[in-house]
mmCIF file of C-alpha atoms in Angstrom:
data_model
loop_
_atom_site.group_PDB
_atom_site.id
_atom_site.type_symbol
_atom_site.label_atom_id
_atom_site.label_comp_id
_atom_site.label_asym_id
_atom_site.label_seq_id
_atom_site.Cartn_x
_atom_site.Cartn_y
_atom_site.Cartn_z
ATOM 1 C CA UNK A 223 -4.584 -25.855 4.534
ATOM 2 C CA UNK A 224 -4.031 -24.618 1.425
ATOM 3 C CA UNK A 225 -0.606 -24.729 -0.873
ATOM 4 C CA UNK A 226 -0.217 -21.646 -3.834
ATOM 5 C CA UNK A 227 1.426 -22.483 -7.157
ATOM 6 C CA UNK A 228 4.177 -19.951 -7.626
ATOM 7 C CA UNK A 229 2.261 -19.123 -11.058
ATOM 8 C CA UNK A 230 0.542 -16.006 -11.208
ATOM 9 C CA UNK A 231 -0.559 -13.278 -13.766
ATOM 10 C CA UNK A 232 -2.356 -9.812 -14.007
ATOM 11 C CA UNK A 233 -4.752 -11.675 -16.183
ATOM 12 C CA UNK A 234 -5.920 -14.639 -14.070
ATOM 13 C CA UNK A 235 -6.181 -12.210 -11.359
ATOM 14 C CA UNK A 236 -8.562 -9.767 -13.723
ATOM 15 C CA UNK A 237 -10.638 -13.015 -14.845
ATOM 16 C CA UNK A 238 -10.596 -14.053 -11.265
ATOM 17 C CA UNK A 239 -12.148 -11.072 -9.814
ATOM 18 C CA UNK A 240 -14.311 -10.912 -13.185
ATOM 19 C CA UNK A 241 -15.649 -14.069 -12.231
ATOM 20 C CA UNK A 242 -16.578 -13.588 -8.630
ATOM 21 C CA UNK A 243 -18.304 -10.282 -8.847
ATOM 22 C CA UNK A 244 -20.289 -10.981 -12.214
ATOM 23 C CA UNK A 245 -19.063 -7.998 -13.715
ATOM 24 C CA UNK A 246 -16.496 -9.129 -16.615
ATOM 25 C CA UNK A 247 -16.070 -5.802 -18.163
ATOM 26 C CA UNK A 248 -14.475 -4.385 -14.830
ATOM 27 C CA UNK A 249 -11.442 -6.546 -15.201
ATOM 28 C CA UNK A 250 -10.906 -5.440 -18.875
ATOM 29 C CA UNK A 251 -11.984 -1.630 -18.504
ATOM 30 C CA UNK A 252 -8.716 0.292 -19.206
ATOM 31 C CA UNK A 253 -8.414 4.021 -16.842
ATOM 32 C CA UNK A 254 -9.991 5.713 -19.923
ATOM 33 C CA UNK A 255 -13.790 4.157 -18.112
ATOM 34 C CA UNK A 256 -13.127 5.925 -15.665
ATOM 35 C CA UNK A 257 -12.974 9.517 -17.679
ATOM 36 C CA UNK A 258 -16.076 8.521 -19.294
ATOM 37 C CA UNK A 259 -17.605 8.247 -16.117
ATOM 38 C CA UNK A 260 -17.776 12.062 -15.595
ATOM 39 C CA UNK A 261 -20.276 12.016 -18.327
ATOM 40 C CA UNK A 262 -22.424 9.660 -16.856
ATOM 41 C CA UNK A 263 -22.765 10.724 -13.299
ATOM 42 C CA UNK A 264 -19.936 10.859 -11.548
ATOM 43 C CA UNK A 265 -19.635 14.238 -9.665
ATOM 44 C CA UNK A 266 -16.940 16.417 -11.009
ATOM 45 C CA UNK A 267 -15.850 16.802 -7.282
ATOM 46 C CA UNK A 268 -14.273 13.126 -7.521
ATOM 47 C CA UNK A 269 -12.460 13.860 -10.385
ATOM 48 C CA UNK A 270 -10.817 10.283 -12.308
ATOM 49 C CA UNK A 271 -7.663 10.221 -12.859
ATOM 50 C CA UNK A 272 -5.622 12.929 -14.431
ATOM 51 C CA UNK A 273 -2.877 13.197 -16.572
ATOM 52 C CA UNK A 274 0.628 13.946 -15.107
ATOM 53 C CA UNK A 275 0.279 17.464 -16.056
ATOM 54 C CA UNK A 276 -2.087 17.904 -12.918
ATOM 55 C CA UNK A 277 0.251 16.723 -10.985
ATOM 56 C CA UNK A 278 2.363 13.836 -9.545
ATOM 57 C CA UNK A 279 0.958 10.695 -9.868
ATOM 58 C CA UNK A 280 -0.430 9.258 -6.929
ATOM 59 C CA UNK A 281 -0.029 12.392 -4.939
ATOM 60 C CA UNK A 282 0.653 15.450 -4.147
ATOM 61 C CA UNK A 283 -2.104 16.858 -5.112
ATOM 62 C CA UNK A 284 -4.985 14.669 -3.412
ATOM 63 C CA UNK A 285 -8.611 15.152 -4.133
ATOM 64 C CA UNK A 286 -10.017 18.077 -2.246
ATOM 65 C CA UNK A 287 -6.679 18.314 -1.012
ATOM 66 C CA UNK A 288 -7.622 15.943 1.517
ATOM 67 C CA UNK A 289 -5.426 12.679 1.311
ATOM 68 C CA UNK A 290 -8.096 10.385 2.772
ATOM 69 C CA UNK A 291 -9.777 11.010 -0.726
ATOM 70 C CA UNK A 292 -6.560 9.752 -2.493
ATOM 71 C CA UNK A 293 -4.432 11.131 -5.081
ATOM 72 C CA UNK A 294 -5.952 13.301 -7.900
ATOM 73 C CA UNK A 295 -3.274 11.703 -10.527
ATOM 74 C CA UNK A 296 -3.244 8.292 -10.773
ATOM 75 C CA UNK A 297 -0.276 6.544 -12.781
ATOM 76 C CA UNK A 298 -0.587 4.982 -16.152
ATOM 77 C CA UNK A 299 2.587 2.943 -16.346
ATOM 78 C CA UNK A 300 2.088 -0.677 -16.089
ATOM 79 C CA UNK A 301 2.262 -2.722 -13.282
ATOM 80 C CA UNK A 302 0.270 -0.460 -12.015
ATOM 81 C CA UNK A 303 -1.867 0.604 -14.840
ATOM 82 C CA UNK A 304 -3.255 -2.594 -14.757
ATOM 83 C CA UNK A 305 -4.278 -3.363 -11.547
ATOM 84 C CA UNK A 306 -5.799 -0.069 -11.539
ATOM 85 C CA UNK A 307 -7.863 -1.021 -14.540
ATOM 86 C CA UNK A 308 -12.049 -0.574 -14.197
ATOM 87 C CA UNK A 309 -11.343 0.942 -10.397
ATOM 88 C CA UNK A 310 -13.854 3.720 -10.001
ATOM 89 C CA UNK A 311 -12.949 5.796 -6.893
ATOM 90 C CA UNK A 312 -15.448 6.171 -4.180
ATOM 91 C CA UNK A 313 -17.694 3.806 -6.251
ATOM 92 C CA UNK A 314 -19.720 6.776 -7.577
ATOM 93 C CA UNK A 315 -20.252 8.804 -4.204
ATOM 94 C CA UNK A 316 -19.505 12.077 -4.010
ATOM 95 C CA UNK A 317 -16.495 12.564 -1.398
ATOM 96 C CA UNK A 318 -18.611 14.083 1.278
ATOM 97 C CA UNK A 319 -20.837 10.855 1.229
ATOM 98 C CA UNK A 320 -17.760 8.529 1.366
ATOM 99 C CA UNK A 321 -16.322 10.114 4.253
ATOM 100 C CA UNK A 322 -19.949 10.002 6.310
ATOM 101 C CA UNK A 323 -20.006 6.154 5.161
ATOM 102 C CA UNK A 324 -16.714 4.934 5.909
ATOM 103 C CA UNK A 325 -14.768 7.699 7.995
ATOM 104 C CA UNK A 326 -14.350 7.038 12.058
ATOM 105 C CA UNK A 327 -14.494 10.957 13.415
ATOM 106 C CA UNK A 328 -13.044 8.866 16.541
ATOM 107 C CA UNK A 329 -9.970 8.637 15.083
ATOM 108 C CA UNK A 330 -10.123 10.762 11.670
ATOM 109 C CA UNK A 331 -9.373 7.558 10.017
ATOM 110 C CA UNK A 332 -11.247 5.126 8.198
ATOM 111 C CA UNK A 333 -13.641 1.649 9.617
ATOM 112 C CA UNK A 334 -12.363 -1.739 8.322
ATOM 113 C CA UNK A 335 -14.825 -4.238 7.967
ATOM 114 C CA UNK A 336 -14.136 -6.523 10.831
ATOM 115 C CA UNK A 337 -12.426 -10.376 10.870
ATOM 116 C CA UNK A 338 -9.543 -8.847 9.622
ATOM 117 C CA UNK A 339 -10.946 -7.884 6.051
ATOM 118 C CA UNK A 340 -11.923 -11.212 5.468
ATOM 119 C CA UNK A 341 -15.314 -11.910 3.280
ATOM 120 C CA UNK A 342 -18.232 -14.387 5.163
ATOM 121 C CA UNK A 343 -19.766 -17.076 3.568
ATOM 122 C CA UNK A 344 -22.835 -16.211 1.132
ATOM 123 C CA UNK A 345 -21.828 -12.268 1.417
ATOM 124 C CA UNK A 346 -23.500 -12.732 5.458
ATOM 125 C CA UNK A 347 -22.064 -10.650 7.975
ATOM 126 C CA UNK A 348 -22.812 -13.262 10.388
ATOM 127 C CA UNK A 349 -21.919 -16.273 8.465
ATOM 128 C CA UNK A 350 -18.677 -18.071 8.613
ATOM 129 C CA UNK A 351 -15.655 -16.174 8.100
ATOM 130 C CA UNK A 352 -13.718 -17.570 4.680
ATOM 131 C CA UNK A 353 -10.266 -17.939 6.078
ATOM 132 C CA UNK A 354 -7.961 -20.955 5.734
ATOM 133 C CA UNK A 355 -4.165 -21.600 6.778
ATOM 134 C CA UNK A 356 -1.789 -21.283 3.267
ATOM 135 C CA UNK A 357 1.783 -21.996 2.781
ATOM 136 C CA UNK A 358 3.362 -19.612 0.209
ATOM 137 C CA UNK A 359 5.569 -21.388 -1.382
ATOM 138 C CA UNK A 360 9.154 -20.294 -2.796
ATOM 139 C CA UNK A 361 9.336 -18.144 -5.688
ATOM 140 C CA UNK A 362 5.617 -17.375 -5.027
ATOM 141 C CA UNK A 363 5.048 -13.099 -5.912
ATOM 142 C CA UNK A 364 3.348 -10.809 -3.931
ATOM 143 C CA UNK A 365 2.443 -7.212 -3.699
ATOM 144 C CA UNK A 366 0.546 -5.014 -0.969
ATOM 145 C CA UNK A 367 -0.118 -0.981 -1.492
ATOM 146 C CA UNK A 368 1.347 0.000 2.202
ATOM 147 C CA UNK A 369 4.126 0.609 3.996
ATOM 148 C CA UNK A 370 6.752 -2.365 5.338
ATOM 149 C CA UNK A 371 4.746 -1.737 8.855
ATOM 150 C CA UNK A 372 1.373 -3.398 7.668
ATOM 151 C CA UNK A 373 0.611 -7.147 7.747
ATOM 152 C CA UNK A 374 -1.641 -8.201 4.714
ATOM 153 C CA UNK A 375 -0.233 -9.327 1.554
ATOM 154 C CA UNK A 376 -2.206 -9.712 -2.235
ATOM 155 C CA UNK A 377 -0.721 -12.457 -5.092
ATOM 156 C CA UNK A 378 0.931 -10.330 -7.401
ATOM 157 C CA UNK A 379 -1.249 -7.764 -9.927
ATOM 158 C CA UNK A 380 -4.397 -8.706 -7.512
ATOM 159 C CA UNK A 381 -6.743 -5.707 -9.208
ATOM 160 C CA UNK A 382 -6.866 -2.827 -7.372
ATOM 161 C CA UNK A 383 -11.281 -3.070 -6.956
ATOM 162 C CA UNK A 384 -10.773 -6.446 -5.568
ATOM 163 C CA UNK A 385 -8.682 -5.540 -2.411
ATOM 164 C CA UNK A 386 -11.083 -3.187 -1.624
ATOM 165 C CA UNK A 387 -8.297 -0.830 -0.072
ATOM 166 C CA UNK A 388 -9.777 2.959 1.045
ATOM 167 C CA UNK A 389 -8.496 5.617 -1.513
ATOM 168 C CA UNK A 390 -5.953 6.701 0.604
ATOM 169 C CA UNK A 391 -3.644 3.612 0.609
ATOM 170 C CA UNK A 392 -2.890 4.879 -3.396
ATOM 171 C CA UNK A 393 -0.700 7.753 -1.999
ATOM 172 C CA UNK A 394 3.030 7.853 -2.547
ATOM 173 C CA UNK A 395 4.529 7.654 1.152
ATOM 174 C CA UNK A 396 6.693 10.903 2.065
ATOM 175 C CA UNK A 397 10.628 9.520 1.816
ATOM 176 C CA UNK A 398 9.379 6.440 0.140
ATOM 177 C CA UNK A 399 10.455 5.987 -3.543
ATOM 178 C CA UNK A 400 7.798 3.486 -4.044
ATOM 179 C CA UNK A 401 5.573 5.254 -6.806
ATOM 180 C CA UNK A 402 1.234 4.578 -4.755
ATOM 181 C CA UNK A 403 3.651 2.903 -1.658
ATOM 182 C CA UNK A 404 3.440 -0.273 -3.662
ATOM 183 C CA UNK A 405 5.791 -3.262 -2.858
ATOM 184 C CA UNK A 406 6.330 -6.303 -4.717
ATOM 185 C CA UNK A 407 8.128 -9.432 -3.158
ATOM 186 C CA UNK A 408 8.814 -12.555 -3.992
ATOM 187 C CA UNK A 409 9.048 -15.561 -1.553
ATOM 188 C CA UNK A 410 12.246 -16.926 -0.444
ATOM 189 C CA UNK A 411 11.518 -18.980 2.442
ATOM 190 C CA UNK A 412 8.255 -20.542 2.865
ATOM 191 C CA UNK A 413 5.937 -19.530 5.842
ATOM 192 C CA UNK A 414 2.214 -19.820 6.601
ATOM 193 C CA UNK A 415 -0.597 -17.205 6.690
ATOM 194 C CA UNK A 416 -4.228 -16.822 6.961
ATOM 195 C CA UNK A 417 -5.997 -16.586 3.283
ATOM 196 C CA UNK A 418 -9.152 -16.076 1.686
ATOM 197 C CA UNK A 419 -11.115 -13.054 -0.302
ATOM 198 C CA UNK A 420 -11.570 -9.866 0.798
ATOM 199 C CA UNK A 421 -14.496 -8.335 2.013
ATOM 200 C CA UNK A 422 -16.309 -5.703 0.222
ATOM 201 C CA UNK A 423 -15.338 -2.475 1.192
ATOM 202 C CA UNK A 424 -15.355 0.758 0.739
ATOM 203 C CA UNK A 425 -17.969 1.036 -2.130
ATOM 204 C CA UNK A 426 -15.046 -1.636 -4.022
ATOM 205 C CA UNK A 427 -16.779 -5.549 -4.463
ATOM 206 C CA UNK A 428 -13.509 -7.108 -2.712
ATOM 207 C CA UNK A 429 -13.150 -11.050 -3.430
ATOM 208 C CA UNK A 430 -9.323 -10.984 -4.320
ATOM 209 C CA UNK A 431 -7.269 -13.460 -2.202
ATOM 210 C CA UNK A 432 -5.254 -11.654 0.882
ATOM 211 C CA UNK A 433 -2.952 -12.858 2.949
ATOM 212 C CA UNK A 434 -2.693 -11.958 6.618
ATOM 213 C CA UNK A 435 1.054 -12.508 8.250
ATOM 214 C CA UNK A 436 0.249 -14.420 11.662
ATOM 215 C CA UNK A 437 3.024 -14.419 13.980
ATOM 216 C CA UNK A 438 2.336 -17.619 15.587
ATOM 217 C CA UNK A 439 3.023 -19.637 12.008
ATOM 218 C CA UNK A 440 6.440 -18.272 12.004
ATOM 219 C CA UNK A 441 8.641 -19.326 14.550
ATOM 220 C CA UNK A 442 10.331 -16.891 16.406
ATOM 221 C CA UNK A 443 8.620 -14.187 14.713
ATOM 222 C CA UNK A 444 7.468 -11.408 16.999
ATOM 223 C CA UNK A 445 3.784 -10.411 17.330
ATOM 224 C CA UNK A 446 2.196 -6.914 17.354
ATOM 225 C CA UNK A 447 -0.754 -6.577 19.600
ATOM 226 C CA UNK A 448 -3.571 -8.093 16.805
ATOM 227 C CA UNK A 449 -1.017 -10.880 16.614
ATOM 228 C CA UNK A 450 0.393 -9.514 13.245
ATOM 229 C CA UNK A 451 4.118 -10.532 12.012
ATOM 230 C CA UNK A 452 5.160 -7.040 9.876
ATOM 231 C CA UNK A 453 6.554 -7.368 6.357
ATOM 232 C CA UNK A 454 9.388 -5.481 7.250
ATOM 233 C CA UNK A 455 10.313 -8.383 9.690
ATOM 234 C CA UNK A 456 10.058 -10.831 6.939
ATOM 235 C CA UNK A 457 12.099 -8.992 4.615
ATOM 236 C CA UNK A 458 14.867 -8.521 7.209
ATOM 237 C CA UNK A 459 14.597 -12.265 7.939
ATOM 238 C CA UNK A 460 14.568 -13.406 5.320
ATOM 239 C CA UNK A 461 11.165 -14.470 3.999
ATOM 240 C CA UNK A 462 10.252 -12.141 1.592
ATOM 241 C CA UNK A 463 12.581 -10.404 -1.004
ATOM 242 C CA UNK A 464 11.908 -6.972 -2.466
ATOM 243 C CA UNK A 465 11.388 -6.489 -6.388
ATOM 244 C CA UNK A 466 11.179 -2.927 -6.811
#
């Protein structure tokens, strides 16, 4: 079992990440990389981000008008400037490959990697899963790009490459003010959850801590059918308490 500190900061999460998937230049890159990717490559059909005169940031529009693909405009106003930094959308695919790698046609949605998002030891698929039981502690900030229905959390300014989230968790939610859907909390009332790095995923090298709400750590708290305590639960008792 692991205890947090309650200190956290956009840059230790950038060196972090940096550090883990031996490429420091991603965790300094500023959203300007990713415009100078066109000219190396990148197919004009997954365009980088825009400016806001192509729209609102973070959708409407979405790439190919299709909001699996994400929003065409992505915002440039910090937090989230930041923890956008070096991402490269569909990690250099064009959007008709991504969809063939990652997209279910079951469901029209996309494939998580399994064990919960969580990484295995040595990168194996088959090797031990790197989870561990961690008390967040009070005053402790988090964040997740999602509604209050989802269970996973990220310490606050985790980079956006290292949750290795599909494109389509960057779009603003309809009758949600929260510019991408992205929450930030801070902890009121300690409680336990499952922690470790995340899995790579969707063409995006993962490694950033997540946190996975387990109802079974909480008591009382009531359990979806995966066993999952919703943020929206915690927040209304009193767990978690929103910061924007």
């Amino acid at each position: 079992m692991r205890v947090l500190s309650r200190k956290t900061s956009l840059a230790a999460c950038a060196l972090t990440v940096a550090a883990l998937t031996g490429a420091p230049a991603q965790a300094s890159a500023t959203s300007g990389q990713a415009a100078a990717g066109s000219a190396k490559g990148v197919p004009a059909a997954a365009p980088p981000a825009r400016s806001a005169n192509w729209g609102t940031p973070c959708g409407p529009p979405f790439v190919q008008d299709d909001k699996l693909l994400g929003p065409l405009v992505l915002p440039h106003t910090s937090p989230l400037s930041e923890i956008l930094a070096g991402y490269r959308r569909y990690g250099g695919l064009i959007p008709a490959d991504f969809l063939r790698r990652y997209l279910n046609p079951a469901t029209n949605f996309y494939r998580f990697p399994p064990d919960s998002g969580f990484a295995h030891a040595g990168g194996f698929s088959n090797a031990r899963v790197l989870v561990t039981q961690v008390k967040l502690p009070i005053g402790y900030k988090v964040d997740r790009f999602g509604g209050e229905t989802g269970a996973f959390l990220a310490p606050y300014g985790t980079p956006f490459p290292a949750r290795a989230l599909p494109p389509s968790n960057l779009n603003n939610a309809p009758g949600d003010p929260h510019l991408c859907n992205y929450h930030v909390y801070r902890v009121i009332r300690p409680f336990y959850v499952d922690g470790g790095p995340a899995a790579p995923a969707f063409q995006q090298p993962g490694q950033g801590e997540q946190f996975h709400t387990i109802a079974r750590y909480i008591p009382g708290a009531p359990a979806n059918p995966d066993g999952e305590v919703s943020i929206g639960w915690l927040v209304g008792n009193g767990y978690l308490l929103p910061l924007n």
